[in-house]
Short mmCIF file of C-alpha atoms in Angstrom, two decimals:
data_model
loop_
_atom_site.label_atom_id
_atom_site.label_comp_id
_atom_site.label_asym_id
_atom_site.label_seq_id
_atom_site.Cartn_x
_atom_site.Cartn_y
_atom_site.Cartn_z
CA MET A 1 95.39 94.54 101.21
CA LEU A 2 92.35 92.47 102.15
CA MET A 3 89.86 94.46 104.18
CA VAL A 4 87.52 92.45 106.39
CA SER A 5 84.49 93.97 108.04
CA LEU A 6 84.29 92.49 111.51
CA PRO A 7 80.95 91.69 113.15
CA ARG A 8 79.98 94.41 115.58
CA SER A 9 78.19 94.05 118.88
CA PRO A 10 76.36 96.99 120.44
CA PRO A 11 78.31 98.25 123.47
CA PHE A 12 75.12 99.08 125.37
CA PRO A 13 71.62 97.62 125.76
CA GLU A 14 69.24 97.66 122.82
CA LEU A 15 67.97 101.08 121.78
CA LYS A 16 64.34 101.78 121.08
CA ALA A 17 62.41 104.70 119.65
CA SER A 18 60.51 106.98 121.98
CA PRO A 19 56.72 107.15 121.49
CA ASN A 20 56.87 110.10 119.08
CA ASN A 21 59.66 108.38 117.06
CA SER A 22 61.69 111.61 117.11
CA THR A 23 64.26 110.37 119.58
CA ILE A 24 65.94 107.16 120.64
CA GLN A 25 65.89 105.93 124.23
CA HIS A 26 67.88 103.17 125.92
CA ALA A 27 65.74 100.20 126.90
CA GLY A 28 65.78 99.77 130.63
CA CYS A 29 68.05 102.80 131.07
CA GLN A 30 68.79 103.46 134.71
CA ALA A 31 70.99 106.26 135.96
CA GLU A 32 73.69 104.56 138.01
CA ARG A 33 76.06 107.49 138.40
CA LYS A 34 76.21 111.26 138.14
CA THR A 35 77.35 113.09 135.03
CA GLU A 36 80.06 114.86 137.01
CA ASP A 37 81.52 111.49 137.99
CA LEU A 38 81.79 110.37 134.36
CA ARG A 39 83.07 113.80 133.35
CA GLU A 40 85.88 113.60 135.90
CA GLU A 41 86.66 110.01 134.96
CA ALA A 42 86.88 110.95 131.28
CA LYS A 43 89.07 113.94 132.09
CA THR A 44 91.40 111.71 134.12
CA LEU A 45 91.60 109.00 131.45
CA LEU A 46 92.07 111.42 128.56
CA SER A 47 94.78 113.39 130.36
CA HIS A 48 96.65 110.30 131.55
CA GLN A 49 100.38 110.71 130.92
CA SER A 50 99.93 114.14 129.35
CA ASP A 51 102.49 115.79 131.62
CA VAL A 52 105.81 116.88 130.11
CA ASP A 53 107.88 114.01 131.52
CA SER A 54 105.43 111.41 130.18
CA THR A 55 105.16 113.00 126.73
CA LEU A 56 108.96 113.23 126.47
CA SER A 57 109.10 109.52 127.24
CA MET A 58 106.52 108.84 124.51
CA SER A 59 108.49 111.02 122.09
CA LYS A 60 111.58 108.87 122.70
CA LYS A 61 109.58 105.71 122.01
CA LEU A 62 108.27 107.18 118.76
CA HIS A 63 111.79 108.25 117.81
CA ALA A 64 113.00 104.68 118.28
CA ASP A 65 110.11 103.38 116.18
CA PHE A 66 110.90 105.91 113.43
CA GLN A 67 114.52 104.74 113.42
CA ALA A 68 113.51 101.10 113.11
CA ARG A 69 111.07 101.72 110.27
CA LEU A 70 113.62 103.77 108.35
CA GLN A 71 115.41 100.47 107.95
CA THR A 72 112.73 97.88 107.32
CA SER A 73 109.11 98.98 106.91
CA PRO A 74 107.55 98.78 103.42
CA CYS A 75 104.64 100.97 104.59
CA CYS A 76 106.23 103.84 106.54
CA MET A 77 109.23 106.16 106.19
CA LEU A 78 109.12 105.97 102.40
CA PRO A 79 111.71 107.91 100.39
CA SER A 80 110.35 110.03 97.56
CA HIS A 81 112.19 110.81 94.36
CA THR A 82 112.73 114.44 95.38
CA TYR A 83 116.19 115.02 96.80
CA THR A 84 116.63 118.77 97.10
CA LEU A 85 114.74 121.71 98.59
CA PRO A 86 114.14 125.10 96.97
CA THR A 87 117.16 127.42 96.99
CA GLY A 88 115.62 130.55 95.49
CA GLU A 89 117.32 129.91 92.14
CA GLU A 90 114.32 128.15 90.61
CA GLU A 91 112.48 130.01 87.89
CA GLY A 92 109.90 129.58 85.18
CA ALA A 93 106.20 128.99 84.58
CA TYR A 94 104.69 125.68 85.63
CA LEU A 95 101.31 124.08 85.33
CA ALA A 96 100.26 122.62 88.69
CA LEU A 97 97.45 120.19 89.47
CA ASP A 98 96.03 119.16 92.82
CA VAL A 99 93.84 116.12 92.19
CA GLY A 100 91.83 115.28 95.29
CA GLY A 101 88.82 113.15 96.07
CA SER A 102 86.33 115.99 95.68
CA ILE A 103 88.21 118.97 94.19
CA LEU A 104 90.48 119.47 91.17
CA ARG A 105 92.68 122.55 91.39
CA ILE A 106 94.56 123.83 88.35
CA ALA A 107 97.07 126.65 88.66
CA LEU A 108 99.80 128.48 86.81
CA VAL A 109 102.70 128.79 89.24
CA PHE A 110 105.53 131.24 88.59
CA LEU A 111 108.93 131.14 90.27
CA GLU A 112 111.30 134.08 89.96
CA ARG A 113 114.95 134.31 90.94
CA GLY A 114 116.26 137.21 92.95
CA CYS A 115 112.94 138.06 94.61
CA ASP A 116 112.32 138.27 98.33
CA ALA A 117 110.91 135.11 99.89
CA GLU A 118 107.27 136.24 99.96
CA ASN A 119 107.25 137.05 96.23
CA ARG A 120 109.46 134.22 95.00
CA VAL A 121 106.55 131.92 94.19
CA GLN A 122 103.25 133.20 92.88
CA ILE A 123 100.05 131.58 91.72
CA ARG A 124 99.18 133.67 88.69
CA ARG A 125 95.90 131.92 88.06
CA ILE A 126 94.00 129.14 89.83
CA GLU A 127 90.71 127.38 89.23
CA SER A 128 88.92 124.91 91.48
CA LEU A 129 86.48 122.40 90.02
CA VAL A 130 84.18 120.10 91.94
CA ILE A 131 84.67 116.39 91.24
CA ASP A 132 81.06 115.36 91.61
CA GLU A 133 79.53 111.90 91.55
CA LYS A 134 78.98 112.08 87.78
CA THR A 135 82.63 112.94 87.17
CA ARG A 136 83.86 110.19 89.49
CA ALA A 137 81.73 107.73 87.52
CA LEU A 138 83.45 108.54 84.19
CA PRO A 139 84.77 105.25 82.77
CA GLY A 140 88.18 104.45 81.34
CA VAL A 141 90.32 107.44 80.40
CA SER A 142 87.30 109.76 80.32
CA PHE A 143 88.12 111.11 83.78
CA PHE A 144 91.59 112.13 82.57
CA ASP A 145 90.04 113.62 79.42
CA TRP A 146 87.88 115.73 81.75
CA ILE A 147 91.04 116.88 83.58
CA ALA A 148 92.74 117.68 80.26
CA ASP A 149 89.75 119.64 78.96
CA SER A 150 89.66 121.57 82.23
CA ILE A 151 93.37 122.38 81.88
CA HIS A 152 92.96 123.66 78.34
CA ARG A 153 89.94 125.75 79.19
CA MET A 154 91.95 127.52 81.86
CA LEU A 155 95.06 127.89 79.71
CA ALA A 156 92.97 129.32 76.89
CA GLN A 157 92.53 132.41 79.02
CA GLU A 158 96.29 132.81 79.54
CA ASP A 159 97.43 133.29 75.92
CA HIS A 160 99.62 136.25 76.90
CA ILE A 161 101.77 133.80 78.86
CA LEU A 162 101.73 130.69 76.74
CA VAL A 163 102.17 132.42 73.39
CA ASN A 164 105.76 133.17 74.48
CA LEU A 165 106.63 129.49 74.89
CA PRO A 166 108.65 127.94 72.03
CA LYS A 167 106.38 125.72 69.96
CA SER A 168 108.62 122.72 70.56
CA GLU A 169 108.80 123.21 74.34
CA ALA A 170 106.45 121.33 76.61
CA LEU A 171 104.71 123.15 79.44
CA ARG A 172 106.20 121.66 82.59
CA MET A 173 103.66 120.21 84.99
CA GLY A 174 103.65 119.09 88.62
CA VAL A 175 100.87 116.98 90.12
CA ALA A 176 99.84 116.53 93.75
CA TRP A 177 98.05 113.17 93.57
CA SER A 178 95.87 112.28 96.56
CA PHE A 179 95.33 108.63 95.67
CA PRO A 180 97.39 105.47 96.08
CA ILE A 181 100.18 105.19 93.53
CA GLU A 182 103.28 103.04 93.10
CA GLN A 183 105.77 105.78 92.33
CA THR A 184 108.66 104.67 90.11
CA SER A 185 110.41 108.02 89.59
CA VAL A 186 109.86 111.69 90.33
CA ARG A 187 107.70 111.96 87.23
CA SER A 188 106.10 108.55 86.95
CA GLY A 189 104.05 106.09 88.93
CA ARG A 190 101.67 103.22 88.35
CA ILE A 191 98.04 104.03 89.15
CA LEU A 192 96.50 101.92 91.92
CA SER A 193 92.85 101.64 92.90
CA MET A 194 91.57 105.15 93.57
CA GLY A 195 88.49 104.10 95.56
CA LYS A 196 85.89 106.75 96.51
CA GLY A 197 83.70 105.81 93.53
CA PHE A 198 86.25 106.55 90.79
CA ARG A 199 85.38 104.12 87.99
CA CYS A 200 88.35 105.14 85.85
CA SER A 201 90.84 103.20 87.96
CA GLU A 202 89.19 99.95 86.85
CA THR A 203 90.58 100.55 83.36
CA VAL A 204 93.83 102.46 83.96
CA LEU A 205 94.99 100.29 86.88
CA GLY A 206 98.72 99.74 86.59
CA ARG A 207 99.27 102.32 83.85
CA ASP A 208 101.73 105.18 84.22
CA LEU A 209 100.01 108.34 85.44
CA GLY A 210 102.29 110.66 83.45
CA GLU A 211 101.56 108.80 80.24
CA VAL A 212 97.80 108.76 80.83
CA LEU A 213 97.71 112.50 81.60
CA THR A 214 99.89 113.64 78.71
CA GLN A 215 97.97 111.48 76.22
CA ALA A 216 94.73 113.01 77.50
CA CYS A 217 96.17 116.48 76.96
CA ARG A 218 97.08 115.62 73.37
CA ARG A 219 93.55 114.42 72.77
CA ALA A 220 92.21 117.64 74.27
CA VAL A 221 94.39 119.64 71.85
CA SER A 222 92.96 117.75 68.89
CA SER A 223 89.43 118.45 70.15
CA PRO A 224 89.75 121.89 71.76
CA PRO A 225 87.00 123.46 73.84
CA ASP A 226 84.77 126.17 72.45
CA ILE A 227 87.11 129.13 72.58
CA CYS A 228 87.90 131.98 70.25
CA LYS A 229 89.79 131.41 67.00
CA ALA A 230 92.86 133.43 68.04
CA GLU A 231 93.35 131.21 71.06
CA LEU A 232 93.24 128.08 68.91
CA ILE A 233 96.38 129.15 67.08
CA TRP A 234 98.64 128.54 70.04
CA MET A 235 96.46 125.92 71.71
CA LYS A 236 97.19 123.56 68.81
CA ASN A 237 100.91 123.90 69.49
CA LEU A 238 100.70 123.20 73.22
CA ASN A 239 102.00 120.05 74.79
CA VAL A 240 102.35 119.14 78.45
CA ARG A 241 105.00 117.12 80.27
CA LEU A 242 104.62 115.69 83.77
CA ASP A 243 107.82 116.61 85.61
CA ALA A 244 106.90 115.88 89.22
CA LEU A 245 104.51 113.72 91.17
CA VAL A 246 104.19 114.35 94.92
CA ASN A 247 101.86 113.61 97.83
CA ASP A 248 100.21 116.25 100.02
CA SER A 249 102.74 116.34 102.87
CA ALA A 250 105.70 116.61 100.46
CA ALA A 251 103.94 119.39 98.57
CA THR A 252 103.38 121.25 101.84
CA LEU A 253 107.06 121.03 102.78
CA LEU A 254 108.22 122.22 99.36
CA SER A 255 105.85 125.18 99.22
CA ARG A 256 106.73 126.36 102.72
CA ALA A 257 110.46 125.92 102.08
CA CYS A 258 110.17 128.49 99.30
CA VAL A 259 109.41 131.23 101.80
CA ASP A 260 111.30 129.87 104.82
CA VAL A 261 114.70 128.25 104.25
CA ASN A 262 114.56 126.65 107.71
CA THR A 263 111.62 124.41 106.76
CA ARG A 264 112.60 120.76 107.08
CA LEU A 265 109.30 119.14 108.08
CA ALA A 266 105.68 119.42 107.04
CA LEU A 267 102.45 118.33 108.68
CA ILE A 268 98.98 117.58 107.33
CA PHE A 269 96.33 117.47 110.03
CA GLY A 270 92.63 117.44 109.29
CA THR A 271 90.39 114.54 108.35
CA GLY A 272 93.60 112.52 108.28
CA MET A 273 97.22 113.13 109.20
CA ASN A 274 100.68 112.74 107.71
CA ALA A 275 104.11 114.33 107.81
CA ALA A 276 107.12 114.69 105.55
CA VAL A 277 110.73 115.24 106.62
CA HIS A 278 113.94 115.99 104.72
CA LEU A 279 116.60 113.50 105.85
CA PRO A 280 120.08 112.38 104.86
CA ILE A 281 119.95 109.45 102.46
CA THR A 282 122.26 107.57 104.82
CA ALA A 283 119.47 107.50 107.43
CA LEU A 284 117.53 105.04 105.27
CA ASN A 285 118.39 101.45 104.44
CA GLU A 286 119.32 100.95 100.78
CA SER A 287 116.46 98.49 100.41
CA LYS A 288 114.06 101.42 100.83
CA PHE A 289 114.98 102.72 97.38
CA SER A 290 113.52 101.11 94.28
CA GLN A 291 116.66 102.20 92.43
CA PRO A 292 119.95 103.81 93.47
CA PRO A 293 119.33 107.50 94.28
CA SER A 294 122.17 108.76 92.10
CA LEU A 295 123.97 108.53 88.80
CA PRO A 296 127.69 107.72 88.54
CA HIS A 297 128.71 111.38 88.36
CA THR A 298 126.35 112.71 91.02
CA GLN A 299 125.52 111.95 94.62
CA PRO A 300 122.50 113.59 96.27
CA THR A 301 122.86 113.77 100.01
CA HIS A 302 119.24 114.10 101.19
CA VAL A 303 115.78 112.87 100.28
CA LEU A 304 112.23 113.91 101.07
CA VAL A 305 110.62 111.17 103.19
CA ASN A 306 106.92 110.39 103.45
CA THR A 307 106.59 109.25 107.06
CA GLU A 308 103.01 107.91 106.97
CA LEU A 309 102.84 109.27 110.53
CA SER A 310 99.28 108.06 111.05
CA MET A 311 100.49 104.45 111.24
CA PHE A 312 102.66 104.96 114.32
CA GLY A 313 101.86 105.06 118.04
CA LYS A 314 100.06 101.77 118.67
CA ASP A 315 102.20 100.78 121.66
CA VAL A 316 103.18 104.33 122.60
CA PHE A 317 100.08 106.32 123.50
CA PRO A 318 97.63 105.43 126.29
CA HIS A 319 94.14 104.63 125.11
CA THR A 320 90.75 104.57 126.76
CA ARG A 321 87.81 102.19 126.48
CA TRP A 322 86.27 104.61 123.96
CA ASP A 323 89.41 104.46 121.81
CA ASP A 324 89.28 100.67 121.96
CA GLN A 325 85.63 100.71 120.95
CA LEU A 326 86.33 102.98 117.97
CA ASN A 327 89.24 100.82 116.84
CA ALA A 328 87.28 97.56 117.18
CA ASN A 329 84.47 98.89 115.00
CA HIS A 330 86.74 100.42 112.36
CA ILE A 331 86.93 98.71 108.98
CA LEU A 332 90.73 98.66 109.38
CA PRO A 333 91.48 98.11 113.08
CA ASP A 334 95.00 99.11 114.19
CA TYR A 335 95.88 100.32 110.68
CA GLN A 336 96.39 104.00 111.61
CA PRO A 337 96.47 104.07 115.42
CA PHE A 338 97.89 107.60 115.75
CA GLU A 339 95.23 109.00 113.43
CA TYR A 340 92.41 107.15 115.22
CA LEU A 341 93.34 108.91 118.47
CA ILE A 342 93.52 112.53 117.32
CA ALA A 343 92.45 113.36 113.74
CA GLY A 344 89.31 115.42 113.15
CA PRO A 345 86.66 112.74 112.47
CA TYR A 346 88.00 110.53 115.25
CA MET A 347 87.91 113.27 117.86
CA GLY A 348 84.24 113.66 117.04
CA GLU A 349 83.56 109.94 117.17
CA ILE A 350 85.21 109.49 120.56
CA ILE A 351 83.08 112.34 121.89
CA ARG A 352 79.98 110.67 120.46
CA LEU A 353 80.83 107.35 122.10
CA ILE A 354 81.19 109.08 125.48
CA LEU A 355 77.82 110.77 124.99
CA VAL A 356 76.19 107.42 124.21
CA GLU A 357 77.63 105.94 127.40
CA ALA A 358 76.60 108.99 129.43
CA ALA A 359 73.04 108.82 128.16
CA HIS A 360 72.86 105.18 129.26
CA THR A 361 74.61 105.36 132.61
CA CYS A 362 74.04 108.94 133.76
CA SER A 363 70.76 109.95 132.09
CA LEU A 364 72.52 112.58 129.98
CA PHE A 365 69.89 114.18 127.73
CA SER A 366 67.35 112.64 130.16
CA GLY A 367 68.45 109.25 128.94
CA ILE A 368 67.15 110.03 125.46
CA LEU A 369 69.54 110.27 122.50
CA PRO A 370 68.73 112.22 119.33
CA PRO A 371 68.58 109.71 116.45
CA SER A 372 71.38 111.43 114.54
CA LEU A 373 73.80 110.82 117.41
CA LEU A 374 73.38 107.09 116.89
CA ARG A 375 75.07 107.46 113.52
CA PRO A 376 78.86 106.92 113.73
CA TYR A 377 81.03 109.94 112.91
CA SER A 378 78.09 112.32 113.14
CA ILE A 379 80.06 114.94 115.13
CA ASP A 380 82.54 116.90 113.01
CA ALA A 381 85.44 119.16 113.94
CA ARG A 382 83.55 122.34 113.07
CA THR A 383 80.84 121.46 115.60
CA ILE A 384 83.44 120.57 118.21
CA ALA A 385 85.19 123.93 117.80
CA ALA A 386 81.96 125.92 118.00
CA ILE A 387 80.96 124.26 121.27
CA GLU A 388 84.41 124.30 122.87
CA PHE A 389 84.78 128.07 122.54
CA ASP A 390 81.17 129.01 123.31
CA ASN A 391 81.13 131.54 126.14
CA SER A 392 77.53 132.65 125.68
CA PRO A 393 75.26 132.77 128.75
CA SER A 394 74.05 129.27 129.64
CA LEU A 395 75.81 128.02 126.49
CA SER A 396 72.85 129.23 124.44
CA HIS A 397 74.81 129.21 121.16
CA SER A 398 75.74 125.57 121.72
CA CYS A 399 72.14 124.75 122.57
CA ASN A 400 70.87 126.24 119.31
CA LEU A 401 73.59 124.50 117.27
CA PHE A 402 72.99 121.17 118.99
CA GLN A 403 69.26 121.28 118.36
CA GLU A 404 69.84 122.20 114.72
CA LEU A 405 72.26 119.32 114.12
CA TYR A 406 70.80 116.74 116.51
CA PRO A 407 67.07 117.46 116.82
CA SER A 408 65.26 115.83 119.71
CA SER A 409 61.93 116.13 121.49
CA THR A 410 63.88 117.03 124.63
CA PRO A 411 66.27 120.00 124.27
CA PRO A 412 69.64 119.61 126.02
CA SER A 413 69.91 121.17 129.45
CA TYR A 414 72.74 123.39 130.60
CA ILE A 415 74.17 120.42 132.54
CA ASP A 416 74.11 118.34 129.34
CA LEU A 417 75.91 121.04 127.37
CA TYR A 418 78.44 121.69 130.12
CA PHE A 419 79.24 117.98 130.16
CA LEU A 420 79.66 118.01 126.37
CA GLN A 421 81.89 121.11 126.41
CA SER A 422 84.08 119.61 129.15
CA ILE A 423 84.51 116.35 127.21
CA ILE A 424 85.41 118.30 124.06
CA GLN A 425 88.06 120.26 125.95
CA SER A 426 89.60 117.03 127.27
CA ILE A 427 89.60 115.44 123.80
CA THR A 428 91.16 118.41 122.00
CA HIS A 429 93.75 118.90 124.74
CA ARG A 430 94.80 115.29 124.32
CA ALA A 431 94.90 115.65 120.53
CA SER A 432 97.16 118.72 120.60
CA THR A 433 99.42 117.11 123.22
CA TYR A 434 99.84 113.87 121.27
CA LEU A 435 100.34 115.71 117.98
CA ALA A 436 103.06 117.85 119.58
CA THR A 437 104.67 114.64 120.87
CA GLY A 438 104.80 113.20 117.35
CA ILE A 439 106.25 116.41 115.92
CA HIS A 440 108.87 116.54 118.66
CA ALA A 441 109.86 112.94 117.89
CA LEU A 442 110.33 113.80 114.19
CA TRP A 443 112.43 116.84 115.15
CA SER A 444 114.57 114.60 117.35
CA LEU A 445 114.86 112.07 114.52
CA ARG A 446 116.16 114.71 112.13
CA ASN A 447 118.61 116.03 114.75
CA HIS A 448 119.96 112.52 115.23
CA ALA A 449 120.19 111.82 111.50
CA GLU A 450 121.96 115.12 110.80
CA GLY A 451 124.24 114.89 113.83
CA ILE A 452 122.76 118.11 115.22
CA ASP A 453 123.24 118.97 118.89
CA PRO A 454 120.30 121.31 119.67
CA SER A 455 122.14 122.70 122.69
CA ILE A 456 124.81 124.06 120.30
CA ASP A 457 122.99 124.58 117.01
CA LEU A 458 120.25 127.03 117.94
CA THR A 459 118.75 127.33 114.43
CA PRO A 460 114.96 127.01 114.69
CA VAL A 461 113.27 124.43 112.49
CA SER A 462 110.09 125.49 110.70
CA ILE A 463 107.26 123.06 110.05
CA GLY A 464 104.82 123.87 107.26
CA CYS A 465 101.30 122.96 108.41
CA ASP A 466 98.13 122.43 106.43
CA GLY A 467 94.81 120.61 106.81
CA SER A 468 91.27 121.42 107.87
CA VAL A 469 91.91 121.25 111.64
CA ILE A 470 95.06 123.36 111.35
CA ASN A 471 93.34 125.98 109.22
CA ARG A 472 89.82 126.08 110.66
CA TYR A 473 90.02 125.05 114.32
CA SER A 474 90.74 128.28 116.12
CA GLY A 475 93.62 128.01 118.57
CA PHE A 476 94.48 124.37 117.88
CA MET A 477 97.85 125.03 116.22
CA GLU A 478 98.73 127.57 118.93
CA ARG A 479 97.93 124.99 121.62
CA CYS A 480 100.15 122.47 119.88
CA GLN A 481 102.92 125.08 119.66
CA ALA A 482 102.69 125.67 123.41
CA HIS A 483 103.13 121.93 124.06
CA LEU A 484 106.19 121.87 121.77
CA ASP A 485 107.72 124.80 123.68
CA ASP A 486 107.10 122.96 126.95
CA LEU A 487 108.93 119.89 125.61
CA THR A 488 112.01 121.72 124.31
CA ARG A 489 112.15 123.92 127.42
CA SER A 490 112.13 120.88 129.68
CA GLU A 491 115.09 119.47 127.73
CA GLY A 492 117.04 122.65 128.36
CA PHE A 493 116.80 123.87 124.74
CA GLY A 494 114.53 126.84 125.37
CA THR A 495 111.47 127.76 123.32
CA GLY A 496 110.96 128.60 119.66
CA ARG A 497 113.14 125.70 118.53
CA ILE A 498 110.30 124.07 116.60
CA VAL A 499 108.06 126.60 114.88
CA LEU A 500 104.69 125.70 113.37
CA GLU A 501 103.77 127.81 110.35
CA LYS A 502 100.58 127.69 108.32
CA ALA A 503 101.18 126.89 104.68
CA LEU A 504 97.95 127.75 102.86
CA GLY A 505 97.16 126.50 99.35
CA THR A 506 100.12 124.20 99.59
CA ALA A 507 99.20 121.17 97.52
CA VAL A 508 98.84 122.96 94.22
CA LEU A 509 101.67 125.40 94.97
CA GLY A 510 103.95 122.57 96.09
CA ALA A 511 103.20 120.67 92.89
CA GLY A 512 104.52 123.61 90.89
CA VAL A 513 107.62 123.89 93.07
CA ALA A 514 108.21 120.14 92.71
CA ALA A 515 108.17 120.52 88.92
CA ALA A 516 110.76 123.31 89.15
CA LEU A 517 112.97 121.17 91.40
CA SER A 518 112.65 118.23 89.01
CA VAL A 519 113.99 120.41 86.20
CA ARG A 520 116.93 121.46 88.39
CA GLU A 521 117.62 117.89 89.53
CA GLU A 522 117.50 116.70 85.93
CA GLN A 523 120.12 119.27 85.03
CA SER A 524 122.22 118.03 87.98
CA GLY A 525 121.87 114.40 86.91
CA TYR A 526 119.70 113.23 89.80
CA VAL A 527 116.77 112.15 87.60
#
């Protein structure tokens, strides 16, 4: 996809430095309105159509869009190569990798039959390694050699487990891959540009990820790390086989389904957003599949679908002038409209844009902006949460935090901070409302695809949730749950029909579960 950076025009008059160069002031800034007027306008605009009737209407529009893209879109509603969910019969030891943009996680995941749900899947050992700038700059296959060496260093400390493996048996491996990939089967996919400074993709572009990883592991065996002689005996006999390749939302669904059999959807919500849903194969057009999802003697009935939820909502959700400004200045305008409205970095950026306008038109911060607030995306979700829930006298905690992050010659007044806190509350309320609307639409989609009448079938549906906002923003998931209960109650279905559940450590755990399912599906003839 060709990405074009559009020319940007400043939305407000030219900014100039104040005499001491520590702050930035709007040239010719004149207060034309009161902060409370802009605060109320923002509250009105951001809460527009957030009542239950309006959000139900938006949910129906999203549902219709989901249905359409299940048939035609090459970018959304993409079937995976995982057809079944955990049943509790999976067992064995699996190597699991979670390869992200900044962290590599390696784990030994154990599944046991006959255990209660909470003990069915265990991470026996896990290591997290930082993928720093030097590692990202490794050329060719060197990055994968680094992964393989890291794997073997960890496994070298688990000889009591691996020594029991038959010498001819490969250690099964599942990988949660957080980069673009053209997946061709449950265990294979062609590597696409990884971006984010990873030089290796220049050389391995188009090669099969499973092949690249397993070859790297063989090289690591021939040149083992500096470990004790006893460990080398079995290390030389170790080989690894990639059995499953999944994305983050699919991994979340699989890991949560191990402990809750009612899990049929999963949500990732943090710096970005996505969702996975388990649907009947008949809900998707045949053209969606790169190859028939069955062999002559088998017929899977369902498939795990990567929704690419962030790409929906362009003509569904109301948007404000600040949303339009963010979108116009984004390197990919309109590419992920749902995400641009509500995900963590975008909540912060919309707040920043309102502050810039308020400083110009209402003399917020005495018309003087701290220089760091002129930098796009300089307000993160952690800062938002701290200020939203500050109940200290005169918002003193917020004042100290603000001055630490956005130093200025003029400290913010209580009126400034109250304005900021009110804007944050409006933004996060909108985010939780819209997110609940999207989840409700996916729930409705699954009901329709499965032929479920929720007024008769009262089985609750669990949604495994992960992501930085879900895990670190106090009260956000609970607020979203309350909106979901409002929606189902208004339809006459009562509450507790859609249940959000945190699914911690899901990517690496889900990768191990995916490997176990791949083994089972192979035995059933699905792969």
